mmCIF file of C-alpha atoms and ligand atoms in Angstrom:
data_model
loop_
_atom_site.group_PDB
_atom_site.id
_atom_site.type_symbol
_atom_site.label_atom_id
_atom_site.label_comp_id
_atom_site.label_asym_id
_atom_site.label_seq_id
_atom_site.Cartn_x
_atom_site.Cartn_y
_atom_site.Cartn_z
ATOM 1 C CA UNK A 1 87.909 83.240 121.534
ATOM 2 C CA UNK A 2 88.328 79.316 121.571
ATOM 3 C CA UNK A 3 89.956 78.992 117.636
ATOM 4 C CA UNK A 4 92.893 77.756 117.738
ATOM 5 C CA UNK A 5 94.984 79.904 115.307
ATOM 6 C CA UNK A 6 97.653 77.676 115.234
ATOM 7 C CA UNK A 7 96.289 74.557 114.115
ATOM 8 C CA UNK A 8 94.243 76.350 111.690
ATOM 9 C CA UNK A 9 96.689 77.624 110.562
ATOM 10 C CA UNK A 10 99.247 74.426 110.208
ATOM 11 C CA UNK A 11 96.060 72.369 108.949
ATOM 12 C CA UNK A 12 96.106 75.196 105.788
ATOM 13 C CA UNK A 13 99.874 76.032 105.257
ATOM 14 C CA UNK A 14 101.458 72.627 106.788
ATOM 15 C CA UNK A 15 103.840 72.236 109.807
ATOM 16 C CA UNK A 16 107.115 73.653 110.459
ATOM 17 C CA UNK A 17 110.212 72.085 112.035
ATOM 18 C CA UNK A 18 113.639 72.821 112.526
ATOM 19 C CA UNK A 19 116.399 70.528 113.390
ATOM 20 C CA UNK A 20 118.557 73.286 115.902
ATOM 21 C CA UNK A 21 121.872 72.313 116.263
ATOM 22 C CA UNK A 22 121.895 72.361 119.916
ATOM 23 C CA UNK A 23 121.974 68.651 121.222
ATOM 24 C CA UNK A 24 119.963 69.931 124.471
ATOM 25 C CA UNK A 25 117.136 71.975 122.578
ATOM 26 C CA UNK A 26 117.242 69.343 119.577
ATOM 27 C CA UNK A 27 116.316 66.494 122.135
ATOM 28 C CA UNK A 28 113.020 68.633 123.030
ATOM 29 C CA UNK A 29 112.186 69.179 119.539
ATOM 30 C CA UNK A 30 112.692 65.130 118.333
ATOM 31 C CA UNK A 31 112.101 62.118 119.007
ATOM 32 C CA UNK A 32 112.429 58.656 117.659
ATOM 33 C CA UNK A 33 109.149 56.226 117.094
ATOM 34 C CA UNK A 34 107.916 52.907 115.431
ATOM 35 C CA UNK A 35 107.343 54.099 112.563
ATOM 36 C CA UNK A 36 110.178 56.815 112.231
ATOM 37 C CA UNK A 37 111.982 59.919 113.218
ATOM 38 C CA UNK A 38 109.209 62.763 114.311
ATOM 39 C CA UNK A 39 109.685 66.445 115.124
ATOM 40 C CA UNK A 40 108.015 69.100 116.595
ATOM 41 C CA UNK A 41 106.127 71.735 114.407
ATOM 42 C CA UNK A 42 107.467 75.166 116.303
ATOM 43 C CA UNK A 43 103.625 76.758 115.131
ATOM 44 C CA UNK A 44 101.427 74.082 116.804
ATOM 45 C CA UNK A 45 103.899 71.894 118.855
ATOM 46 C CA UNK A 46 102.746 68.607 117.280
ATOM 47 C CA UNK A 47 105.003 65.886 116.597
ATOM 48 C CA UNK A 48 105.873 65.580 112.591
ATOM 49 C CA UNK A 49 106.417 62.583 111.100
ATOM 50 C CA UNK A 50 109.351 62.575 108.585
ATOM 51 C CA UNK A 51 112.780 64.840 108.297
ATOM 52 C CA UNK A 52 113.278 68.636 108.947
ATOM 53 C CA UNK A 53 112.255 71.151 107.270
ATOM 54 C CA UNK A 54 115.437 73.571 108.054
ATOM 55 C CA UNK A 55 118.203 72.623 110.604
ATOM 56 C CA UNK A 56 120.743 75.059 112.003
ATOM 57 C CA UNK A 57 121.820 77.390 115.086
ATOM 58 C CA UNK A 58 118.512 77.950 117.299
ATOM 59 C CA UNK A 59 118.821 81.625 116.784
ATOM 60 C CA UNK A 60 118.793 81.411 113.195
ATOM 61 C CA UNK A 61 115.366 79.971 113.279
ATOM 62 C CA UNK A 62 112.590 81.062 111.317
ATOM 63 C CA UNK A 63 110.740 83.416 113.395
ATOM 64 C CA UNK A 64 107.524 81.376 113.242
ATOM 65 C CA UNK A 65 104.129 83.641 114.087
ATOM 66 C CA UNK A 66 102.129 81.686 116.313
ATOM 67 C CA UNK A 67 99.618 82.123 119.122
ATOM 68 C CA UNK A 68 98.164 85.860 119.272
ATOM 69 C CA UNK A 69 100.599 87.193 116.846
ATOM 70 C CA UNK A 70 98.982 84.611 113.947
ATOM 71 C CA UNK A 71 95.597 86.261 115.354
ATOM 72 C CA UNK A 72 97.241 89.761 114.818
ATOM 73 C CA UNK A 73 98.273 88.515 111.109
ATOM 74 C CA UNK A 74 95.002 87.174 110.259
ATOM 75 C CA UNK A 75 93.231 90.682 111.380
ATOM 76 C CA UNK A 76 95.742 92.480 109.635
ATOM 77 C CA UNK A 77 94.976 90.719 106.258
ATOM 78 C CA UNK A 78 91.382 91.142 106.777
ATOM 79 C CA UNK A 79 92.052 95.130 106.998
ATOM 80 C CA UNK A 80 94.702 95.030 104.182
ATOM 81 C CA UNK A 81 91.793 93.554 101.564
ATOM 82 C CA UNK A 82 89.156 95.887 102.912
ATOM 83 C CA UNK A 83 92.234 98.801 102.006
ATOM 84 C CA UNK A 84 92.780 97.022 98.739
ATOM 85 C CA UNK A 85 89.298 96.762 97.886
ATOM 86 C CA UNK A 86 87.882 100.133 99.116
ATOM 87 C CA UNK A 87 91.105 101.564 97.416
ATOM 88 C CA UNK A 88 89.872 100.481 94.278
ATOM 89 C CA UNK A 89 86.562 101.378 94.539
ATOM 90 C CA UNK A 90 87.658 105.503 94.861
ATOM 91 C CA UNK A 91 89.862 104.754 92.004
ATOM 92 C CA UNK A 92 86.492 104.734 89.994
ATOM 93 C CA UNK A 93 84.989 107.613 91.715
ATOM 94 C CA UNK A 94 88.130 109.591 90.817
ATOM 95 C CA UNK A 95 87.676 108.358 87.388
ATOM 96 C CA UNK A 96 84.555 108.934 87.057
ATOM 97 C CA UNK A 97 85.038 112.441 88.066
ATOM 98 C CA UNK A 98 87.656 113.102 85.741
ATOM 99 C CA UNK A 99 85.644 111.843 83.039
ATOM 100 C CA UNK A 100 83.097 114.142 84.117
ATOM 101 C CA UNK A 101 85.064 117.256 84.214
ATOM 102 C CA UNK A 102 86.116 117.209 80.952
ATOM 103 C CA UNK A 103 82.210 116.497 79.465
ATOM 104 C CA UNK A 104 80.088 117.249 82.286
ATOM 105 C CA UNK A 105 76.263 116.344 80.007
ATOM 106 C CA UNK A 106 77.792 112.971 79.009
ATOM 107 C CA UNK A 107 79.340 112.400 82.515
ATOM 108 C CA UNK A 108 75.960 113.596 84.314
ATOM 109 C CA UNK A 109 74.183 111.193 82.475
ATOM 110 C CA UNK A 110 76.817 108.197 83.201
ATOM 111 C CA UNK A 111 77.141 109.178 87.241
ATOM 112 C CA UNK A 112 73.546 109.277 87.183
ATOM 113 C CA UNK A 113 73.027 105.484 84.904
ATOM 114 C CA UNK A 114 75.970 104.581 86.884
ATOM 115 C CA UNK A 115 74.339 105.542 90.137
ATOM 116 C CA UNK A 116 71.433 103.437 89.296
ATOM 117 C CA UNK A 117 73.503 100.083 88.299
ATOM 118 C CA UNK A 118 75.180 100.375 91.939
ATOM 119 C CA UNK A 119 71.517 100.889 93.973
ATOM 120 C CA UNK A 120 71.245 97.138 94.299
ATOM 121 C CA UNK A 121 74.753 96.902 95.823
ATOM 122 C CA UNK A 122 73.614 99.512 97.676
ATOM 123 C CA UNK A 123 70.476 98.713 98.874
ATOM 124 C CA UNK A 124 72.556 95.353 100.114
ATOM 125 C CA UNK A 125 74.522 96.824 102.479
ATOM 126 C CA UNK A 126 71.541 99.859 103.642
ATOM 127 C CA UNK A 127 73.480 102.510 102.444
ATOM 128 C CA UNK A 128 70.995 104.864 100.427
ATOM 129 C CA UNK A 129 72.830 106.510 97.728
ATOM 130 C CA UNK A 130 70.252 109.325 97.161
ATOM 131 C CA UNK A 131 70.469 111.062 100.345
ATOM 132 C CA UNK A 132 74.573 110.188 100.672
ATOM 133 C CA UNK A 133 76.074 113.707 101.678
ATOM 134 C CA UNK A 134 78.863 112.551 99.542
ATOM 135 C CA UNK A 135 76.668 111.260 96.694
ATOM 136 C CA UNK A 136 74.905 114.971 97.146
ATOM 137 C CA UNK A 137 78.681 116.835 96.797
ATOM 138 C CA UNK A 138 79.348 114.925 93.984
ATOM 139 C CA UNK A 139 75.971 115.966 92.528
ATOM 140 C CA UNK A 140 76.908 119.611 93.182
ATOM 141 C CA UNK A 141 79.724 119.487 91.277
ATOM 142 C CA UNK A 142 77.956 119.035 88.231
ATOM 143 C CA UNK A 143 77.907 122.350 88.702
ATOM 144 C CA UNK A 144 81.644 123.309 89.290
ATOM 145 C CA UNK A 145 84.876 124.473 87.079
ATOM 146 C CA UNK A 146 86.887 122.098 85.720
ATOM 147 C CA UNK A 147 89.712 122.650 86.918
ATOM 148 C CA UNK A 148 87.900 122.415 90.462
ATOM 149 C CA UNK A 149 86.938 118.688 89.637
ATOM 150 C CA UNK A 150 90.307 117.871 88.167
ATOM 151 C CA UNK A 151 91.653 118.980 91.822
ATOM 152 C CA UNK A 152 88.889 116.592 93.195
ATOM 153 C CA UNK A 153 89.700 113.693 90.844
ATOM 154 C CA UNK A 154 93.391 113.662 91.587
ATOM 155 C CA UNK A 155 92.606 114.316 95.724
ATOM 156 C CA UNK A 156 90.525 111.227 95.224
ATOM 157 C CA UNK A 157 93.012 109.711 93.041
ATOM 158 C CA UNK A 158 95.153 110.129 96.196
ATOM 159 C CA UNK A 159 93.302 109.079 98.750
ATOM 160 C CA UNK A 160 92.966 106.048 96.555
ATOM 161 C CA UNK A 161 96.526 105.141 96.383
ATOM 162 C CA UNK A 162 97.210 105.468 99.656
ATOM 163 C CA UNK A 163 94.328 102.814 100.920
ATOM 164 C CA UNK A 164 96.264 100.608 98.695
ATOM 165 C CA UNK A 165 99.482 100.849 99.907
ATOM 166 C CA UNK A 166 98.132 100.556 102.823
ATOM 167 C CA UNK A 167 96.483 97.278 101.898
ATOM 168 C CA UNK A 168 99.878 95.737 99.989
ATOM 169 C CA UNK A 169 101.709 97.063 103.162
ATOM 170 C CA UNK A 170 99.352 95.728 106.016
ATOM 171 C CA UNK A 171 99.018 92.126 104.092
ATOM 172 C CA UNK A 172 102.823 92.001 104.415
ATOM 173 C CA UNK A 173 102.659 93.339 107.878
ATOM 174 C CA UNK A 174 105.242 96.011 107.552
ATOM 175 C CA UNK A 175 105.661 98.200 109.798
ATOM 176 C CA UNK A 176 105.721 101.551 108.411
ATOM 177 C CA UNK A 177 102.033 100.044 106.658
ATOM 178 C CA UNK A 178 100.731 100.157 110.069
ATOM 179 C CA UNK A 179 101.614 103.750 111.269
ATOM 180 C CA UNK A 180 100.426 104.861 107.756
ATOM 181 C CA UNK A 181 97.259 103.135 108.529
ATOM 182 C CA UNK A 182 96.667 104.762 111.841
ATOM 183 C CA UNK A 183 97.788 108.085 110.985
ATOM 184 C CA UNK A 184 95.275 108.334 107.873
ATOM 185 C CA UNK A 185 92.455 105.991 109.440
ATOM 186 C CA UNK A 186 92.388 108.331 112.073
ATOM 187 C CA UNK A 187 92.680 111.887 109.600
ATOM 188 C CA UNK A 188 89.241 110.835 108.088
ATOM 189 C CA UNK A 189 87.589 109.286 110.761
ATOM 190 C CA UNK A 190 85.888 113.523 111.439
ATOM 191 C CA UNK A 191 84.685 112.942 107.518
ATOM 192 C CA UNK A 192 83.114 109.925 108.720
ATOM 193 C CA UNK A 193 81.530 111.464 111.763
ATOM 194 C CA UNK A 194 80.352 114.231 109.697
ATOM 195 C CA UNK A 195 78.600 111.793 107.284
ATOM 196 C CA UNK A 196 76.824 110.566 110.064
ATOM 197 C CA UNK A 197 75.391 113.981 111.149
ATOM 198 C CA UNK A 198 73.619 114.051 107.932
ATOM 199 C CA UNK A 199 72.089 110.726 107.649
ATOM 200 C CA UNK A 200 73.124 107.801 109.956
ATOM 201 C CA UNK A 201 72.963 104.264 108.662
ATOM 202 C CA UNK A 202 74.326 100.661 110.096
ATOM 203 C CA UNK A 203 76.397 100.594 107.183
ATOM 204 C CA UNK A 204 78.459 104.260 108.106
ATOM 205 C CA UNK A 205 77.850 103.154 111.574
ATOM 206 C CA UNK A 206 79.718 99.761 110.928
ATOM 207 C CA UNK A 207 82.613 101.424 108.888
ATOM 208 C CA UNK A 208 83.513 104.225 111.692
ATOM 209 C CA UNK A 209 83.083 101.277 114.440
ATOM 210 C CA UNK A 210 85.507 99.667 112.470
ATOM 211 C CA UNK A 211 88.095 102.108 111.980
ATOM 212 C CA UNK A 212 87.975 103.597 115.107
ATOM 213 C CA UNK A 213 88.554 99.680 116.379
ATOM 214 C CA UNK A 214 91.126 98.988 113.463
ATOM 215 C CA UNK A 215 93.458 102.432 114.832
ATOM 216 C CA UNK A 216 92.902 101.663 118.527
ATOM 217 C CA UNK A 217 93.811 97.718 117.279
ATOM 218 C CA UNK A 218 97.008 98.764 115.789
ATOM 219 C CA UNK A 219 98.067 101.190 117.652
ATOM 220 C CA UNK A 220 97.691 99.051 121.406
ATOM 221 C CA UNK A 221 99.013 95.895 119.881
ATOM 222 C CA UNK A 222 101.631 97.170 117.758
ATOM 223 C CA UNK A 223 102.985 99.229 120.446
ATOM 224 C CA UNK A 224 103.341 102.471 117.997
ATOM 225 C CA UNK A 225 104.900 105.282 118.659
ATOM 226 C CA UNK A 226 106.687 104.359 121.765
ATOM 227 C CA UNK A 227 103.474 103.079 123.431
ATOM 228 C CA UNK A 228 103.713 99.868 125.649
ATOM 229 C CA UNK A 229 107.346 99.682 124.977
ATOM 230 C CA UNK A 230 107.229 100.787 121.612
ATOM 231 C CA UNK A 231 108.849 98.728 118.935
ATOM 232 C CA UNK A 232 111.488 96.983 120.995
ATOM 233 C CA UNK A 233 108.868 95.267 123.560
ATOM 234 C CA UNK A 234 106.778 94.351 120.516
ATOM 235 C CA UNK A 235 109.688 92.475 118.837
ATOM 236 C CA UNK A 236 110.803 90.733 122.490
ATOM 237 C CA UNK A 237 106.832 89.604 122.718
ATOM 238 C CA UNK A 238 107.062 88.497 119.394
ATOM 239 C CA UNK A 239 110.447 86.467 120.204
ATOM 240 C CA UNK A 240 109.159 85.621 123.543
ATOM 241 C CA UNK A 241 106.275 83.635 122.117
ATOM 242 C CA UNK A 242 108.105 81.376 119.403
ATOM 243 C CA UNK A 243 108.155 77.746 120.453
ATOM 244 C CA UNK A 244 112.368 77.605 120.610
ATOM 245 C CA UNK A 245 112.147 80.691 122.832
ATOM 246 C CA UNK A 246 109.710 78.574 124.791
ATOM 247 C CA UNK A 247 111.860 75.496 124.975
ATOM 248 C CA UNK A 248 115.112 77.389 125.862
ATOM 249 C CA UNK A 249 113.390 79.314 128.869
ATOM 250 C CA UNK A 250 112.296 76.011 130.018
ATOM 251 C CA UNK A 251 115.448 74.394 130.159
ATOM 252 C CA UNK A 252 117.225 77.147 131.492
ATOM 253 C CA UNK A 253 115.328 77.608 134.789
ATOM 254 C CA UNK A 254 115.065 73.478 135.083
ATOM 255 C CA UNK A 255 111.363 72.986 133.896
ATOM 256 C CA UNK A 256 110.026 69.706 132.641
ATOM 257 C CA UNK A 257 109.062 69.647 128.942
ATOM 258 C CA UNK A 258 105.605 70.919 128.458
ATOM 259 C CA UNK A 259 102.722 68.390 127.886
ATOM 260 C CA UNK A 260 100.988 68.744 124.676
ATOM 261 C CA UNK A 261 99.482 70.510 123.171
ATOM 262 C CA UNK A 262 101.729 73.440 123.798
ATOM 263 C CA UNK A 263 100.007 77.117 125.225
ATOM 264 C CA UNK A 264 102.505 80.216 124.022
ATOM 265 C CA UNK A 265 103.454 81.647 127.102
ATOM 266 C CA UNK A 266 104.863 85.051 127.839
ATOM 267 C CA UNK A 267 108.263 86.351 129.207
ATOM 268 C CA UNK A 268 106.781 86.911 132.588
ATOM 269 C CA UNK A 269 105.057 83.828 132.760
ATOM 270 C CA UNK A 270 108.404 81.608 132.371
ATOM 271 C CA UNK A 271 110.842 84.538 134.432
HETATM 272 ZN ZN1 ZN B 301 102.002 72.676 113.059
#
């Protein structure tokens, strides 16, 4: 991929420098021109006109996410609003069964009006609600104890809530949001498979190519449970990749300043 996730980035959010208190590392990071002091954005290495945003010890920098973990970030967020928004969507089906268990005519009649109002939506995205398996279950129920569908509307109810925690917990890339995500991703990915068996569609196609991609995403590049290094080498990556990092390895084994624009480099590259 040729986007540069950096400057993208910078372009929406704005630049960030840092005045670091260390003469050596602050002389890489400023400079003095015509038209005024500049210094350099630790996301996108450009020179910034005007006065720091933060100064202080190098290691109390802010931990600035450029290069491929910005790329991580952005994929993350894209996941977390399909959580959020698929989340929400079985928090109507659950209500929708509830309603239904405790009038099943009336609810019959509003699944079934309901049903309809959603075929365009639907039709949209190929996915053919009359022969859904899952449409077809819920269509059996009609036929089921209450209590049964109460059990269904609070397992749904469930599921629901924890697609959205995922979502709030992936968008603010937390940790524990991303080993939820692969451990329940992965628990449903046979439902999926079996909803293909019945009728397969680009649309169930696309969502189990996704998932299966989102858990094999998260799990490689987060480095969870204990995998490339675990959680340790992902933090020193992460570390390893900020611009100050950068600039400190540099001077340490005698390298000139990089030219601009800056490339993040890794820990082996520099050792
Ligand atoms: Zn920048």
């Amino acid at each position: 991929m040729s986007i540069d996730w950096d400057r993208r980035h910078c372009a929406r959010k704005g630049h960030i420098t840092y005045a670091p208190d260390e003469l050596r590392l602050r002389g890489r990071l400023h400079a003095g021109t015509a038209v005024g002091e500049v210094w350099r954005c630790l996301r996108c290495g450009d020179f910034v006109l005007g006065e720091p945003h933060g100064s202080g010890p190098a290691d109390q920098a802010p931990l600035v996410p450029r290069g491929r973990a910005l790329r991580d970030l952005f994929i993350l967020r894209f996941l977390a609003v399909e959580r959020i928004l698929r989340g929400l969507l079985i928090v109507v089906a659950a209500w929708a069964v509830w309603k239904f268990s405790n009038s099943q005519d009336a609810v019959r009649k509003l699944f079934e009006d309901d049903l309809t109002a959603f075929k365009p939506v639907a039709d949209h995205f190929h996915y053919d609600l009359d022969h859904s398996p899952v449409v077809d279950s819920i269509r059996k129920f009609f036929d089921y104890k209450k209590s049964t569908l109460q059990i269904v509307a609070a397992a749904l109810l469930g599921y629901a809530l924890i697609e959205i925690v995922e979502g709030f917990g992936l968008w603010w890339a937390k940790r524990w949001a991303e080993y939820l995500t692969v451990v329940a991703t992965a628990a449903f990915l046979p439902l999926e498979v079996y909803e293909l068996t019945e009728k397969v569609s680009y649309f169930k196609i696309g969502t189990l190519a996704l998932n299966v991609l989102a858990v094999l995403y998260i799990l490689l590049g987060k480095r969870l449970f204990g995998l490339r290094g675990g959680h340790k080498a992902f933090e020193a990556a992460r570390r390893g990749a900020s611009l100050l990092e950068v600039q400190e390895a540099a001077g340490a084994v005698g390298v000139e300043p990089e030219p601009l624009p800056v490339r993040p480099r890794t820990a082996t590259e520099t050792g």
